[in-house]
Amino acid sequence: MTDRGRKPRRQRSWRTPRPRARSVTTPCTWPGITVGAFVILFAVHALVCAATDGARAFASDRVGPVFGWLLLALLSSAAGVVALAWPGITALALTIWIAAWTLATGVMEIVLAFQRDEKAGERALFLLTVLVSIAFAFVLFVRPDIGAVSLTTVFGLFSVVYGVSAVFASCEERRRRTDTSRSEPVSA
């Protein structure tokens, strides 16, 4: 207490994380909240798609596209409602979907590695990518609950690295623009 009876103001140290830094690292520190946010975003996306598909249905002048767009709108709205009603199952389904996509990508990279006339080093890089993709898909299929948390942590780390590299790239671009503007002769 000070002499007037008030507590002294706590000064912020540079070591204290700022609110922005906490929001950037949320996927790494609270992956469960991030998985829930992804599920809610998926539900909102599905409901918006349902609305646009419904609008497209009535913009067509033929019967066939109307039925197709209305069916897509019904499926999208059902997916949005299910995602909001059962977020745990939705996160599990999205993780399994990502695992299937990763496995399909790995198989396609095997095909591409041996179809092209690639050099040995490039082919080895393709095969290394294939091994990582298939191992990642296997882990997601075996343990999708841990896989969802792992995906959000990797997403958070990727976001941090991408953000830092974007800041450095913008600083470099700004430096390059100021250097070229100073070196250009002034025309009369």
PDB file of C-alpha atoms in Angstrom:
ATOM      1  CA  MET A   1       0.000   0.000   0.000  1.00  0.00           C
ATOM      2  CA  THR A   2       1.142   3.513  -0.694  1.00  0.00           C
ATOM      3  CA  ASP A   3       0.885   6.456   1.621  1.00  0.00           C
ATOM      4  CA  ARG A   4      -2.587   7.371   0.312  1.00  0.00           C
ATOM      5  CA  GLY A   5      -4.035   3.912   0.856  1.00  0.00           C
ATOM      6  CA  ARG A   6      -4.089   2.860  -2.800  1.00  0.00           C
ATOM      7  CA  LYS A   7      -2.325  -0.067  -4.315  1.00  0.00           C
ATOM      8  CA  PRO A   8       0.481   0.874  -6.689  1.00  0.00           C
ATOM      9  CA  ARG A   9      -0.210   0.368 -10.383  1.00  0.00           C
ATOM     10  CA  ARG A  10       1.310  -2.750 -11.752  1.00  0.00           C
ATOM     11  CA  GLN A  11       3.659  -1.882 -14.550  1.00  0.00           C
ATOM     12  CA  ARG A  12       3.716  -4.073 -17.608  1.00  0.00           C
ATOM     13  CA  SER A  13       7.001  -5.693 -18.298  1.00  0.00           C
ATOM     14  CA  TRP A  14       8.185  -6.570 -21.775  1.00  0.00           C
ATOM     15  CA  ARG A  15       8.193 -10.171 -20.577  1.00  0.00           C
ATOM     16  CA  THR A  16       4.442 -10.134 -19.923  1.00  0.00           C
ATOM     17  CA  PRO A  17       2.617 -11.471 -22.982  1.00  0.00           C
ATOM     18  CA  ARG A  18       0.300  -9.047 -24.659  1.00  0.00           C
ATOM     19  CA  PRO A  19      -3.303 -10.004 -25.501  1.00  0.00           C
ATOM     20  CA  ARG A  20      -2.440 -10.211 -29.205  1.00  0.00           C
ATOM     21  CA  ALA A  21       0.344 -12.659 -28.518  1.00  0.00           C
ATOM     22  CA  ARG A  22      -2.058 -14.803 -26.535  1.00  0.00           C
ATOM     23  CA  SER A  23      -4.601 -14.827 -29.377  1.00  0.00           C
ATOM     24  CA  VAL A  24      -1.932 -15.921 -31.856  1.00  0.00           C
ATOM     25  CA  THR A  25      -0.765 -18.781 -29.659  1.00  0.00           C
ATOM     26  CA  THR A  26      -4.258 -19.984 -28.682  1.00  0.00           C
ATOM     27  CA  PRO A  27      -4.185 -22.984 -31.051  1.00  0.00           C
ATOM     28  CA  CYS A  28      -0.957 -24.115 -29.410  1.00  0.00           C
ATOM     29  CA  THR A  29      -1.964 -23.515 -25.808  1.00  0.00           C
ATOM     30  CA  TRP A  30      -5.681 -24.388 -25.932  1.00  0.00           C
ATOM     31  CA  PRO A  31      -6.205 -26.844 -28.783  1.00  0.00           C
ATOM     32  CA  GLY A  32      -9.595 -27.959 -27.451  1.00  0.00           C
ATOM     33  CA  ILE A  33     -11.012 -24.457 -27.816  1.00  0.00           C
ATOM     34  CA  THR A  34      -9.549 -24.242 -31.310  1.00  0.00           C
ATOM     35  CA  VAL A  35     -11.158 -27.543 -32.333  1.00  0.00           C
ATOM     36  CA  GLY A  36     -14.494 -26.201 -31.089  1.00  0.00           C
ATOM     37  CA  ALA A  37     -13.969 -22.988 -33.026  1.00  0.00           C
ATOM     38  CA  PHE A  38     -13.200 -24.965 -36.195  1.00  0.00           C
ATOM     39  CA  VAL A  39     -16.392 -26.957 -35.752  1.00  0.00           C
ATOM     40  CA  ILE A  40     -18.442 -23.778 -35.276  1.00  0.00           C
ATOM     41  CA  LEU A  41     -16.805 -22.219 -38.353  1.00  0.00           C
ATOM     42  CA  PHE A  42     -17.601 -25.356 -40.327  1.00  0.00           C
ATOM     43  CA  ALA A  43     -21.241 -25.162 -39.188  1.00  0.00           C
ATOM     44  CA  VAL A  44     -21.514 -21.497 -40.149  1.00  0.00           C
ATOM     45  CA  HIS A  45     -19.901 -22.254 -43.520  1.00  0.00           C
ATOM     46  CA  ALA A  46     -22.358 -25.092 -44.144  1.00  0.00           C
ATOM     47  CA  LEU A  47     -25.350 -22.904 -43.266  1.00  0.00           C
ATOM     48  CA  VAL A  48     -24.141 -20.059 -45.497  1.00  0.00           C
ATOM     49  CA  CYS A  49     -23.623 -22.557 -48.323  1.00  0.00           C
ATOM     50  CA  ALA A  50     -27.155 -23.816 -47.752  1.00  0.00           C
ATOM     51  CA  ALA A  51     -28.506 -20.290 -48.123  1.00  0.00           C
ATOM     52  CA  THR A  52     -26.537 -19.610 -51.318  1.00  0.00           C
ATOM     53  CA  ASP A  53     -27.485 -22.994 -52.793  1.00  0.00           C
ATOM     54  CA  GLY A  54     -31.128 -22.252 -52.063  1.00  0.00           C
ATOM     55  CA  ALA A  55     -30.806 -18.885 -53.779  1.00  0.00           C
ATOM     56  CA  ARG A  56     -29.151 -20.523 -56.794  1.00  0.00           C
ATOM     57  CA  ALA A  57     -31.976 -23.042 -57.022  1.00  0.00           C
ATOM     58  CA  PHE A  58     -34.511 -20.352 -57.735  1.00  0.00           C
ATOM     59  CA  ALA A  59     -32.221 -18.459 -60.094  1.00  0.00           C
ATOM     60  CA  SER A  60     -32.346 -21.289 -62.638  1.00  0.00           C
ATOM     61  CA  ASP A  61     -35.064 -21.534 -65.273  1.00  0.00           C
ATOM     62  CA  ARG A  62     -34.976 -25.346 -65.629  1.00  0.00           C
ATOM     63  CA  VAL A  63     -36.299 -28.001 -63.256  1.00  0.00           C
ATOM     64  CA  GLY A  64     -33.181 -30.201 -63.078  1.00  0.00           C
ATOM     65  CA  PRO A  65     -30.819 -27.624 -61.584  1.00  0.00           C
ATOM     66  CA  VAL A  66     -33.532 -26.442 -59.172  1.00  0.00           C
ATOM     67  CA  PHE A  67     -33.845 -29.920 -57.671  1.00  0.00           C
ATOM     68  CA  GLY A  68     -30.068 -30.367 -57.485  1.00  0.00           C
ATOM     69  CA  TRP A  69     -29.458 -27.012 -55.805  1.00  0.00           C
ATOM     70  CA  LEU A  70     -32.300 -27.615 -53.339  1.00  0.00           C
ATOM     71  CA  LEU A  71     -30.855 -31.029 -52.489  1.00  0.00           C
ATOM     72  CA  LEU A  72     -27.433 -29.464 -51.902  1.00  0.00           C
ATOM     73  CA  ALA A  73     -29.034 -26.757 -49.750  1.00  0.00           C
ATOM     74  CA  LEU A  74     -30.814 -29.428 -47.684  1.00  0.00           C
ATOM     75  CA  LEU A  75     -27.596 -31.429 -47.211  1.00  0.00           C
ATOM     76  CA  SER A  76     -25.607 -28.322 -46.288  1.00  0.00           C
ATOM     77  CA  SER A  77     -28.163 -27.164 -43.750  1.00  0.00           C
ATOM     78  CA  ALA A  78     -28.305 -30.675 -42.251  1.00  0.00           C
ATOM     79  CA  ALA A  79     -24.494 -30.687 -41.963  1.00  0.00           C
ATOM     80  CA  GLY A  80     -24.563 -27.286 -40.246  1.00  0.00           C
ATOM     81  CA  VAL A  81     -27.223 -28.337 -37.753  1.00  0.00           C
ATOM     82  CA  VAL A  82     -25.472 -31.640 -37.000  1.00  0.00           C
ATOM     83  CA  ALA A  83     -22.163 -29.807 -36.484  1.00  0.00           C
ATOM     84  CA  LEU A  84     -23.778 -27.488 -33.953  1.00  0.00           C
ATOM     85  CA  ALA A  85     -25.728 -30.252 -32.229  1.00  0.00           C
ATOM     86  CA  TRP A  86     -22.848 -32.756 -31.940  1.00  0.00           C
ATOM     87  CA  PRO A  87     -19.529 -30.894 -32.113  1.00  0.00           C
ATOM     88  CA  GLY A  88     -17.480 -33.836 -30.827  1.00  0.00           C
ATOM     89  CA  ILE A  89     -18.661 -36.177 -33.559  1.00  0.00           C
ATOM     90  CA  THR A  90     -18.155 -33.411 -36.115  1.00  0.00           C
ATOM     91  CA  ALA A  91     -14.555 -32.857 -35.006  1.00  0.00           C
ATOM     92  CA  LEU A  92     -13.991 -36.613 -35.242  1.00  0.00           C
ATOM     93  CA  ALA A  93     -15.512 -36.742 -38.730  1.00  0.00           C
ATOM     94  CA  LEU A  94     -13.458 -33.756 -39.905  1.00  0.00           C
ATOM     95  CA  THR A  95     -10.293 -35.401 -38.584  1.00  0.00           C
ATOM     96  CA  ILE A  96     -11.084 -38.645 -40.406  1.00  0.00           C
ATOM     97  CA  TRP A  97     -11.848 -36.641 -43.548  1.00  0.00           C
ATOM     98  CA  ILE A  98      -8.439 -34.938 -43.307  1.00  0.00           C
ATOM     99  CA  ALA A  99      -6.836 -38.367 -42.801  1.00  0.00           C
ATOM    100  CA  ALA A 100      -8.525 -39.696 -45.947  1.00  0.00           C
ATOM    101  CA  TRP A 101      -7.436 -36.618 -47.881  1.00  0.00           C
ATOM    102  CA  THR A 102      -3.852 -37.010 -46.642  1.00  0.00           C
ATOM    103  CA  LEU A 103      -3.821 -40.690 -47.623  1.00  0.00           C
ATOM    104  CA  ALA A 104      -5.210 -39.895 -51.082  1.00  0.00           C
ATOM    105  CA  THR A 105      -2.593 -37.164 -51.506  1.00  0.00           C
ATOM    106  CA  GLY A 106       0.158 -39.606 -50.540  1.00  0.00           C
ATOM    107  CA  VAL A 107      -1.035 -42.200 -53.035  1.00  0.00           C
ATOM    108  CA  MET A 108      -1.224 -39.597 -55.801  1.00  0.00           C
ATOM    109  CA  GLU A 109       2.303 -38.453 -55.019  1.00  0.00           C
ATOM    110  CA  ILE A 110       3.523 -42.044 -55.391  1.00  0.00           C
ATOM    111  CA  VAL A 111       1.927 -42.158 -58.832  1.00  0.00           C
ATOM    112  CA  LEU A 112       3.368 -38.752 -59.771  1.00  0.00           C
ATOM    113  CA  ALA A 113       6.838 -39.671 -58.543  1.00  0.00           C
ATOM    114  CA  PHE A 114       7.074 -42.592 -60.951  1.00  0.00           C
ATOM    115  CA  GLN A 115       5.171 -41.132 -63.907  1.00  0.00           C
ATOM    116  CA  ARG A 116       7.344 -38.102 -64.517  1.00  0.00           C
ATOM    117  CA  ASP A 117      10.871 -38.088 -65.743  1.00  0.00           C
ATOM    118  CA  GLU A 118      12.171 -36.869 -62.407  1.00  0.00           C
ATOM    119  CA  LYS A 119      15.742 -36.927 -61.242  1.00  0.00           C
ATOM    120  CA  ALA A 120      16.670 -39.272 -58.420  1.00  0.00           C
ATOM    121  CA  GLY A 121      16.797 -36.480 -55.823  1.00  0.00           C
ATOM    122  CA  GLU A 122      13.362 -35.168 -56.777  1.00  0.00           C
ATOM    123  CA  ARG A 123      11.921 -38.673 -56.765  1.00  0.00           C
ATOM    124  CA  ALA A 124      13.429 -39.270 -53.311  1.00  0.00           C
ATOM    125  CA  LEU A 125      11.850 -36.029 -52.085  1.00  0.00           C
ATOM    126  CA  PHE A 126       8.460 -37.135 -53.452  1.00  0.00           C
ATOM    127  CA  LEU A 127       8.826 -40.499 -51.706  1.00  0.00           C
ATOM    128  CA  LEU A 128       9.810 -38.838 -48.427  1.00  0.00           C
ATOM    129  CA  THR A 129       6.704 -36.666 -48.669  1.00  0.00           C
ATOM    130  CA  VAL A 130       4.666 -39.795 -49.390  1.00  0.00           C
ATOM    131  CA  LEU A 131       6.019 -41.524 -46.296  1.00  0.00           C
ATOM    132  CA  VAL A 132       5.200 -38.526 -44.102  1.00  0.00           C
ATOM    133  CA  SER A 133       1.695 -38.217 -45.606  1.00  0.00           C
ATOM    134  CA  ILE A 134       0.878 -41.898 -45.167  1.00  0.00           C
ATOM    135  CA  ALA A 135       2.288 -41.981 -41.620  1.00  0.00           C
ATOM    136  CA  PHE A 136       0.263 -38.884 -40.743  1.00  0.00           C
ATOM    137  CA  ALA A 137      -2.896 -40.416 -42.238  1.00  0.00           C
ATOM    138  CA  PHE A 138      -2.271 -43.636 -40.295  1.00  0.00           C
ATOM    139  CA  VAL A 139      -1.928 -41.721 -37.016  1.00  0.00           C
ATOM    140  CA  LEU A 140      -5.111 -39.751 -37.728  1.00  0.00           C
ATOM    141  CA  PHE A 141      -7.050 -42.934 -38.551  1.00  0.00           C
ATOM    142  CA  VAL A 142      -5.799 -44.800 -35.476  1.00  0.00           C
ATOM    143  CA  ARG A 143      -6.250 -41.972 -32.944  1.00  0.00           C
ATOM    144  CA  PRO A 144      -8.526 -39.259 -34.398  1.00  0.00           C
ATOM    145  CA  ASP A 145      -9.084 -37.681 -30.955  1.00  0.00           C
ATOM    146  CA  ILE A 146      -5.396 -36.983 -30.478  1.00  0.00           C
ATOM    147  CA  GLY A 147      -5.151 -36.221 -34.190  1.00  0.00           C
ATOM    148  CA  ALA A 148      -7.608 -33.328 -33.904  1.00  0.00           C
ATOM    149  CA  VAL A 149      -5.597 -31.798 -31.072  1.00  0.00           C
ATOM    150  CA  SER A 150      -2.391 -32.366 -33.034  1.00  0.00           C
ATOM    151  CA  LEU A 151      -3.886 -30.693 -36.089  1.00  0.00           C
ATOM    152  CA  THR A 152      -4.781 -27.576 -34.120  1.00  0.00           C
ATOM    153  CA  THR A 153      -1.332 -27.434 -32.537  1.00  0.00           C
ATOM    154  CA  VAL A 154       0.339 -27.763 -35.933  1.00  0.00           C
ATOM    155  CA  PHE A 155      -2.055 -25.134 -37.312  1.00  0.00           C
ATOM    156  CA  GLY A 156      -1.117 -22.794 -34.468  1.00  0.00           C
ATOM    157  CA  LEU A 157       2.598 -23.302 -34.986  1.00  0.00           C
ATOM    158  CA  PHE A 158       2.167 -22.829 -38.732  1.00  0.00           C
ATOM    159  CA  SER A 159       0.257 -19.597 -38.122  1.00  0.00           C
ATOM    160  CA  VAL A 160       2.993 -18.250 -35.870  1.00  0.00           C
ATOM    161  CA  VAL A 161       5.769 -19.147 -38.336  1.00  0.00           C
ATOM    162  CA  TYR A 162       3.772 -17.802 -41.290  1.00  0.00           C
ATOM    163  CA  GLY A 163       3.022 -14.566 -39.449  1.00  0.00           C
ATOM    164  CA  VAL A 164       6.659 -14.010 -38.535  1.00  0.00           C
ATOM    165  CA  SER A 165       7.803 -14.755 -42.092  1.00  0.00           C
ATOM    166  CA  ALA A 166       5.141 -12.391 -43.479  1.00  0.00           C
ATOM    167  CA  VAL A 167       6.389  -9.589 -41.226  1.00  0.00           C
ATOM    168  CA  PHE A 168       9.982 -10.171 -42.337  1.00  0.00           C
ATOM    169  CA  ALA A 169       8.934 -10.364 -46.003  1.00  0.00           C
ATOM    170  CA  SER A 170       7.004  -7.093 -45.737  1.00  0.00           C
ATOM    171  CA  CYS A 171       9.958  -5.382 -44.037  1.00  0.00           C
ATOM    172  CA  GLU A 172      12.241  -6.642 -46.797  1.00  0.00           C
ATOM    173  CA  GLU A 173       9.827  -5.432 -49.483  1.00  0.00           C
ATOM    174  CA  ARG A 174       9.568  -2.031 -47.845  1.00  0.00           C
ATOM    175  CA  ARG A 175      13.354  -1.773 -47.621  1.00  0.00           C
ATOM    176  CA  ARG A 176      13.674  -2.756 -51.271  1.00  0.00           C
ATOM    177  CA  ARG A 177      11.092  -0.176 -52.373  1.00  0.00           C
ATOM    178  CA  THR A 178      12.729   2.621 -50.417  1.00  0.00           C
ATOM    179  CA  ASP A 179      16.172   1.659 -51.781  1.00  0.00           C
ATOM    180  CA  THR A 180      14.953   1.704 -55.407  1.00  0.00           C
ATOM    181  CA  SER A 181      13.099   4.994 -54.969  1.00  0.00           C
ATOM    182  CA  ARG A 182      16.258   6.678 -53.637  1.00  0.00           C
ATOM    183  CA  SER A 183      18.499   5.353 -56.415  1.00  0.00           C
ATOM    184  CA  GLU A 184      16.257   6.393 -59.326  1.00  0.00           C
ATOM    185  CA  PRO A 185      17.268   9.712 -60.924  1.00  0.00           C
ATOM    186  CA  VAL A 186      14.758  12.521 -60.767  1.00  0.00           C
ATOM    187  CA  SER A 187      13.544  13.504 -64.244  1.00  0.00           C
ATOM    188  CA  ALA A 188      12.849  17.124 -65.033  1.00  0.00           C
TER     189      ALA A 188
END
